[in-house]
GROMACS .gro file of C-alpha atoms in nm:
model
  282
    1MET     CA    1   0.000   0.000   0.000
    2GLY     CA    2   0.130   0.347  -0.090
    3GLY     CA    3  -0.018   0.684  -0.015
    4ARG     CA    4  -0.034   1.047  -0.121
    5VAL     CA    5   0.190   1.282   0.072
    6ALA     CA    6   0.204   1.662   0.062
    7ILE     CA    7   0.524   1.851   0.137
    8VAL     CA    8   0.388   2.172   0.289
    9ALA     CA    9   0.645   2.443   0.226
   10ASP     CA   10   0.683   2.795   0.095
   11ARG     CA   11   0.925   2.691  -0.180
   12ILE     CA   12   1.104   2.392  -0.326
   13SER     CA   13   1.470   2.381  -0.229
   14TRP     CA   14   1.733   2.107  -0.258
   15GLU     CA   15   1.579   1.903   0.024
   16GLU     CA   16   1.226   1.921  -0.114
   17ARG     CA   17   1.343   1.814  -0.459
   18ARG     CA   18   1.509   1.507  -0.307
   19LEU     CA   19   1.195   1.425  -0.109
   20LEU     CA   20   0.972   1.464  -0.414
   21SER     CA   21   1.181   1.210  -0.604
   22ALA     CA   22   1.228   0.970  -0.310
   23GLY     CA   23   0.864   0.864  -0.287
   24SER     CA   24   0.868   0.629  -0.584
   25GLY     CA   25   1.110   0.397  -0.405
   26THR     CA   26   0.859   0.340  -0.126
   27GLY     CA   27   0.538   0.352  -0.327
   28LEU     CA   28   0.447   0.704  -0.217
   29GLU     CA   29   0.314   0.980  -0.438
   30ILE     CA   30   0.473   1.295  -0.299
   31GLU     CA   31   0.371   1.645  -0.410
   32TRP     CA   32   0.440   2.003  -0.308
   33ALA     CA   33   0.162   2.203  -0.140
   34ASN     CA   34   0.234   2.575  -0.122
   35ASP     CA   35   0.190   2.680   0.241
   36GLU     CA   36   0.074   3.025   0.129
   37ALA     CA   37  -0.235   2.896  -0.050
   38LEU     CA   38  -0.398   2.631   0.169
   39CYS     CA   39  -0.672   2.835   0.341
   40LEU     CA   40  -0.721   2.575   0.615
   41GLY     CA   41  -0.984   2.583   0.887
   42ASP     CA   42  -1.266   2.382   0.733
   43PRO     CA   43  -1.206   2.018   0.846
   44ASP     CA   44  -1.273   1.911   0.487
   45ALA     CA   45  -1.059   2.179   0.324
   46ALA     CA   46  -0.990   2.075  -0.035
   47ALA     CA   47  -0.624   2.184  -0.018
   48LEU     CA   48  -0.525   1.877   0.187
   49SER     CA   49  -0.827   1.645   0.180
   50SER     CA   50  -0.681   1.422  -0.092
   51TYR     CA   51  -0.360   1.348   0.101
   52ASP     CA   52  -0.288   1.067   0.345
   53ALA     CA   53  -0.002   1.250   0.516
   54VAL     CA   54   0.165   1.590   0.522
   55LEU     CA   55   0.529   1.678   0.582
   56ILE     CA   56   0.543   2.027   0.732
   57ARG     CA   57   0.855   2.198   0.595
   58SER     CA   58   0.748   2.562   0.618
   59ARG     CA   59   1.048   2.783   0.685
   60SER     CA   60   0.825   3.045   0.843
   61TYR     CA   61   0.843   3.045   1.221
   62THR     CA   62   0.472   3.118   1.242
   63ARG     CA   63   0.316   2.906   0.967
   64GLY     CA   64   0.455   2.562   1.049
   65GLY     CA   65   0.285   2.499   1.381
   66LEU     CA   66  -0.038   2.665   1.276
   67LEU     CA   67  -0.071   2.458   0.959
   68ALA     CA   68   0.025   2.139   1.144
   69THR     CA   69  -0.245   2.204   1.402
   70LEU     CA   70  -0.517   2.229   1.138
   71ALA     CA   71  -0.384   1.935   0.934
   72LYS     CA   72  -0.389   1.713   1.241
   73SER     CA   73  -0.740   1.831   1.333
   74ALA     CA   74  -0.851   1.720   0.984
   75LYS     CA   75  -0.738   1.366   1.076
   76ILE     CA   76  -0.437   1.367   0.841
   77LEU     CA   77  -0.107   1.210   0.952
   78THR     CA   78   0.104   1.517   1.026
   79LEU     CA   79   0.482   1.515   1.053
   80ASN     CA   80   0.604   1.658   1.266
   81SER     CA   81   0.329   1.682   1.525
   82PRO     CA   82   0.199   2.034   1.590
   83GLU     CA   83   0.312   2.003   1.952
   84ALA     CA   84   0.669   1.927   1.845
   85ILE     CA   85   0.671   2.202   1.585
   86HIS     CA   86   0.539   2.465   1.827
   87ALA     CA   87   0.817   2.368   2.070
   88CYS     CA   88   1.088   2.383   1.805
   89GLU     CA   89   0.966   2.718   1.670
   90ASN     CA   90   1.028   2.881   2.008
   91LYS     CA   91   1.383   2.845   2.141
   92LEU     CA   92   1.278   2.933   2.495
   93ILE     CA   93   0.995   2.678   2.512
   94LEU     CA   94   1.225   2.414   2.365
   95ARG     CA   95   1.501   2.486   2.617
   96ALA     CA   96   1.255   2.476   2.905
   97LEU     CA   97   1.103   2.144   2.791
   98LEU     CA   98   1.441   1.981   2.740
   99ARG     CA   99   1.585   2.107   3.067
  100GLU     CA  100   1.277   1.993   3.259
  101ALA     CA  101   1.320   1.647   3.102
  102GLY     CA  102   1.683   1.632   3.217
  103VAL     CA  103   1.835   1.697   2.874
  104PRO     CA  104   2.152   1.910   2.908
  105VAL     CA  105   2.124   2.250   2.738
  106PRO     CA  106   2.347   2.562   2.742
  107ASP     CA  107   2.304   2.812   3.023
  108PHE     CA  108   2.094   3.107   2.908
  109ARG     CA  109   1.896   3.413   3.010
  110LEU     CA  110   1.570   3.531   2.857
  111VAL     CA  111   1.592   3.897   2.753
  112VAL     CA  112   1.275   4.096   2.686
  113SER     CA  113   1.400   4.437   2.800
  114ARG     CA  114   1.712   4.648   2.849
  115LYS     CA  115   1.705   4.569   3.221
  116ASP     CA  116   1.705   4.197   3.142
  117PHE     CA  117   1.993   4.243   2.902
  118GLU     CA  118   2.204   4.444   3.145
  119LYS     CA  119   2.158   4.180   3.414
  120ALA     CA  120   2.228   3.893   3.173
  121VAL     CA  121   2.564   4.032   3.062
  122THR     CA  122   2.674   4.066   3.424
  123GLU     CA  123   2.567   3.713   3.520
  124LEU     CA  124   2.724   3.534   3.221
  125PRO     CA  125   3.089   3.564   3.112
  126PHE     CA  126   3.191   3.713   2.777
  127PRO     CA  127   3.203   3.625   2.494
  128LEU     CA  128   2.826   3.582   2.470
  129VAL     CA  129   2.575   3.501   2.198
  130LEU     CA  130   2.256   3.702   2.152
  131LYS     CA  131   1.991   3.515   1.952
  132PRO     CA  132   1.622   3.570   1.876
  133VAL     CA  133   1.372   3.336   2.041
  134PHE     CA  134   1.199   3.303   1.702
  135GLY     CA  135   1.407   3.243   1.392
  136GLY     CA  136   1.654   3.014   1.223
  137MET     CA  137   1.932   2.970   0.967
  138GLY     CA  138   2.170   3.172   1.185
  139LYS     CA  139   1.994   3.501   1.112
  140ARG     CA  140   2.026   3.784   1.368
  141VAL     CA  141   2.246   3.565   1.589
  142THR     CA  142   2.515   3.798   1.720
  143LEU     CA  143   2.848   3.738   1.895
  144LEU     CA  144   2.908   3.981   2.181
  145ARG     CA  145   3.282   3.978   2.246
  146ASP     CA  146   3.289   4.239   2.524
  147ALA     CA  147   3.079   4.473   2.733
  148ASP     CA  148   3.185   4.781   2.534
  149THR     CA  149   2.989   4.678   2.226
  150ALA     CA  150   2.709   4.478   2.390
  151GLN     CA  151   2.495   4.777   2.482
  152SER     CA  152   2.526   4.927   2.134
  153VAL     CA  153   2.420   4.599   1.977
  154TYR     CA  154   2.114   4.587   2.199
  155ASP     CA  155   2.015   4.932   2.071
  156TYR     CA  156   1.930   4.765   1.741
  157VAL     CA  157   1.716   4.503   1.915
  158GLU     CA  158   1.519   4.777   2.091
  159ASP     CA  159   1.472   4.971   1.770
  160LEU     CA  160   1.313   4.675   1.592
  161GLY     CA  161   1.002   4.786   1.777
  162HIS     CA  162   0.816   4.453   1.779
  163ALA     CA  163   0.797   4.234   2.090
  164PHE     CA  164   0.800   3.924   1.867
  165GLU     CA  165   1.147   4.019   1.741
  166GLN     CA  166   1.276   4.167   2.066
  167ALA     CA  167   1.249   3.844   2.265
  168CYS     CA  168   1.603   3.705   2.279
  169LEU     CA  169   1.826   3.460   2.459
  170VAL     CA  170   2.172   3.546   2.587
  171GLU     CA  171   2.403   3.250   2.636
  172PRO     CA  172   2.776   3.169   2.656
  173TYR     CA  173   2.968   3.136   2.330
  174LEU     CA  174   3.066   2.769   2.309
  175GLY     CA  175   3.310   2.776   2.020
  176SER     CA  176   3.316   2.763   1.641
  177ARG     CA  177   3.207   2.398   1.609
  178SER     CA  178   2.873   2.225   1.645
  179VAL     CA  179   2.725   1.886   1.566
  180ARG     CA  180   2.407   1.833   1.362
  181CYS     CA  181   2.220   1.505   1.381
  182LEU     CA  182   1.938   1.414   1.142
  183VAL     CA  183   1.689   1.203   1.335
  184VAL     CA  184   1.414   1.011   1.155
  185GLY     CA  185   1.160   0.843   1.378
  186ARG     CA  186   1.388   0.761   1.668
  187GLU     CA  187   1.703   0.683   1.470
  188PRO     CA  188   1.998   0.914   1.396
  189VAL     CA  189   2.048   0.856   1.022
  190ALA     CA  190   2.326   1.108   0.952
  191ILE     CA  191   2.561   1.309   1.173
  192ALA     CA  192   2.810   1.581   1.080
  193GLU     CA  193   3.030   1.834   1.256
  194PHE     CA  194   3.012   2.194   1.136
  195GLU     CA  195   3.285   2.454   1.179
  196SER     CA  196   3.303   2.823   1.100
  197ASN     CA  197   3.465   2.887   0.762
  198GLY     CA  198   3.684   3.159   0.908
  199THR     CA  199   3.503   3.452   0.750
  200ASP     CA  200   3.197   3.426   0.977
  201TRP     CA  201   3.203   3.311   1.339
  202ARG     CA  202   2.874   3.122   1.293
  203ASN     CA  203   2.890   2.753   1.201
  204ASN     CA  204   2.549   2.726   1.036
  205ALA     CA  205   2.539   2.530   0.708
  206ALA     CA  206   2.304   2.789   0.557
  207ILE     CA  207   2.585   3.048   0.565
  208GLY     CA  208   2.868   2.833   0.434
  209SER     CA  209   3.038   2.649   0.721
  210THR     CA  210   3.268   2.354   0.660
  211HIS     CA  211   3.146   2.007   0.759
  212ARG     CA  212   3.256   1.646   0.799
  213ALA     CA  213   3.077   1.322   0.883
  214LEU     CA  214   3.084   1.185   1.239
  215ALA     CA  215   3.018   0.840   1.380
  216ALA     CA  216   2.715   0.782   1.604
  217GLU     CA  217   2.892   0.744   1.939
  218PRO     CA  218   2.685   0.586   2.220
  219ALA     CA  219   2.663   0.897   2.440
  220LEU     CA  220   2.530   1.099   2.148
  221VAL     CA  221   2.275   0.833   2.051
  222ASP     CA  222   2.151   0.816   2.410
  223LEU     CA  223   2.109   1.193   2.424
  224LEU     CA  224   1.918   1.200   2.095
  225GLY     CA  225   1.686   0.936   2.239
  226GLN     CA  226   1.611   1.169   2.529
  227VAL     CA  227   1.526   1.449   2.288
  228VAL     CA  228   1.283   1.222   2.100
  229ASP     CA  229   1.132   1.109   2.429
  230CYS     CA  230   1.062   1.475   2.505
  231LEU     CA  231   0.923   1.580   2.165
  232GLY     CA  232   0.785   1.254   2.028
  233GLU     CA  233   0.890   1.064   1.719
  234GLY     CA  234   0.947   1.275   1.411
  235ILE     CA  235   1.197   1.420   1.168
  236TYR     CA  236   1.442   1.652   1.340
  237GLY     CA  237   1.770   1.830   1.295
  238VAL     CA  238   1.927   1.831   1.641
  239ASP     CA  239   2.212   2.079   1.691
  240LEU     CA  240   2.455   2.019   1.976
  241PHE     CA  241   2.777   2.152   2.124
  242ARG     CA  242   3.050   1.919   2.245
  243THR     CA  243   3.197   2.033   2.578
  244GLY     CA  244   3.439   1.891   2.830
  245ASN     CA  245   3.139   1.757   3.022
  246GLY     CA  246   2.962   1.601   2.726
  247PHE     CA  247   2.711   1.725   2.470
  248LEU     CA  248   2.466   2.011   2.514
  249VAL     CA  249   2.153   2.033   2.297
  250ASN     CA  250   2.144   2.380   2.146
  251GLU     CA  251   1.843   2.370   1.913
  252VAL     CA  252   1.605   2.127   1.743
  253ASN     CA  253   1.484   2.210   1.393
  254HIS     CA  254   1.139   2.083   1.296
  255ALA     CA  255   1.197   2.127   0.919
  256PRO     CA  256   1.569   2.055   0.897
  257GLY     CA  257   1.786   2.133   0.602
  258PHE     CA  258   1.993   1.822   0.539
  259ARG     CA  259   2.196   1.891   0.226
  260ALA     CA  260   2.524   1.946   0.410
  261VAL     CA  261   2.480   1.648   0.643
  262ALA     CA  262   2.374   1.419   0.358
  263THR     CA  263   2.668   1.530   0.145
  264ALA     CA  264   2.921   1.490   0.425
  265SER     CA  265   2.795   1.147   0.532
  266ASP     CA  266   2.701   1.019   0.183
  267ILE     CA  267   2.365   0.905   0.323
  268ASP     CA  268   2.034   0.933   0.137
  269VAL     CA  269   1.841   1.120   0.404
  270ALA     CA  270   1.542   1.177   0.177
  271ALA     CA  271   1.505   0.802   0.124
  272ALA     CA  272   1.514   0.746   0.501
  273ILE     CA  273   1.240   1.006   0.551
  274SER     CA  274   1.027   0.857   0.273
  275LYS     CA  275   1.062   0.509   0.423
  276TYR     CA  276   0.962   0.640   0.766
  277VAL     CA  277   0.651   0.812   0.628
  278ARG     CA  278   0.556   0.490   0.449
  279GLU     CA  279   0.592   0.295   0.777
  280ARG     CA  280   0.378   0.548   0.964
  281LEU     CA  281   0.104   0.513   0.703
  282GLY     CA  282   0.099   0.138   0.769
   0.00000   0.00000   0.00000
């Protein structure tokens, strides 16, 4: 038995093209559904009624969870779950959930005002990272090397003028390397280490970091299992820092880019995702 699957996204990038072509190997018919033109709300909305499952890959940090909520309410298999997506869309909620579940995360302070910011930079040692609670792909993530420039940087946050954009986390800078794990279901299918390319301190694949494949060491696999226990089975990009005391979970992406990890590890991530969707359809 196959099934019809919609990739709900705002555009078709490298990952979506691979997913669209991967379905034939598992008997799935996979199509793109533009997340800007679904007009959901009616339980029988025509935009998704013909599909057996939807993969939510909206890059918008407002659309994903909202669309997943309505897709699930229409009794369509929705990956990831709206609960998981809502958690991943909000870095603070995610950190709180993981920490409450005993998953190690970086120290941080929530900043919603100048007073918060001033207190945060006295409680945590420089260098520090200032990042928006909502957002991804390394955008607006800023390295604060010293107190002299920190206050000037925060001027720009204040001048954005919207509470949605002003909510930030301040946390210690943990180096130029990070580890990304692509998890499908409960299994880590591809793992790579990313490092700043030397022209930008950030090590995000979307802005051109270098990367190499890593083996799935037991401590890392155990930690990924804890993350899945917290969020539920799904398709995740889990970003971690390696420290002298073990790994810390930095972020979990609900619609992960996987081009760099797939290229570094020579693993067909799209095929693994397609197989997982087929298994979930039964």
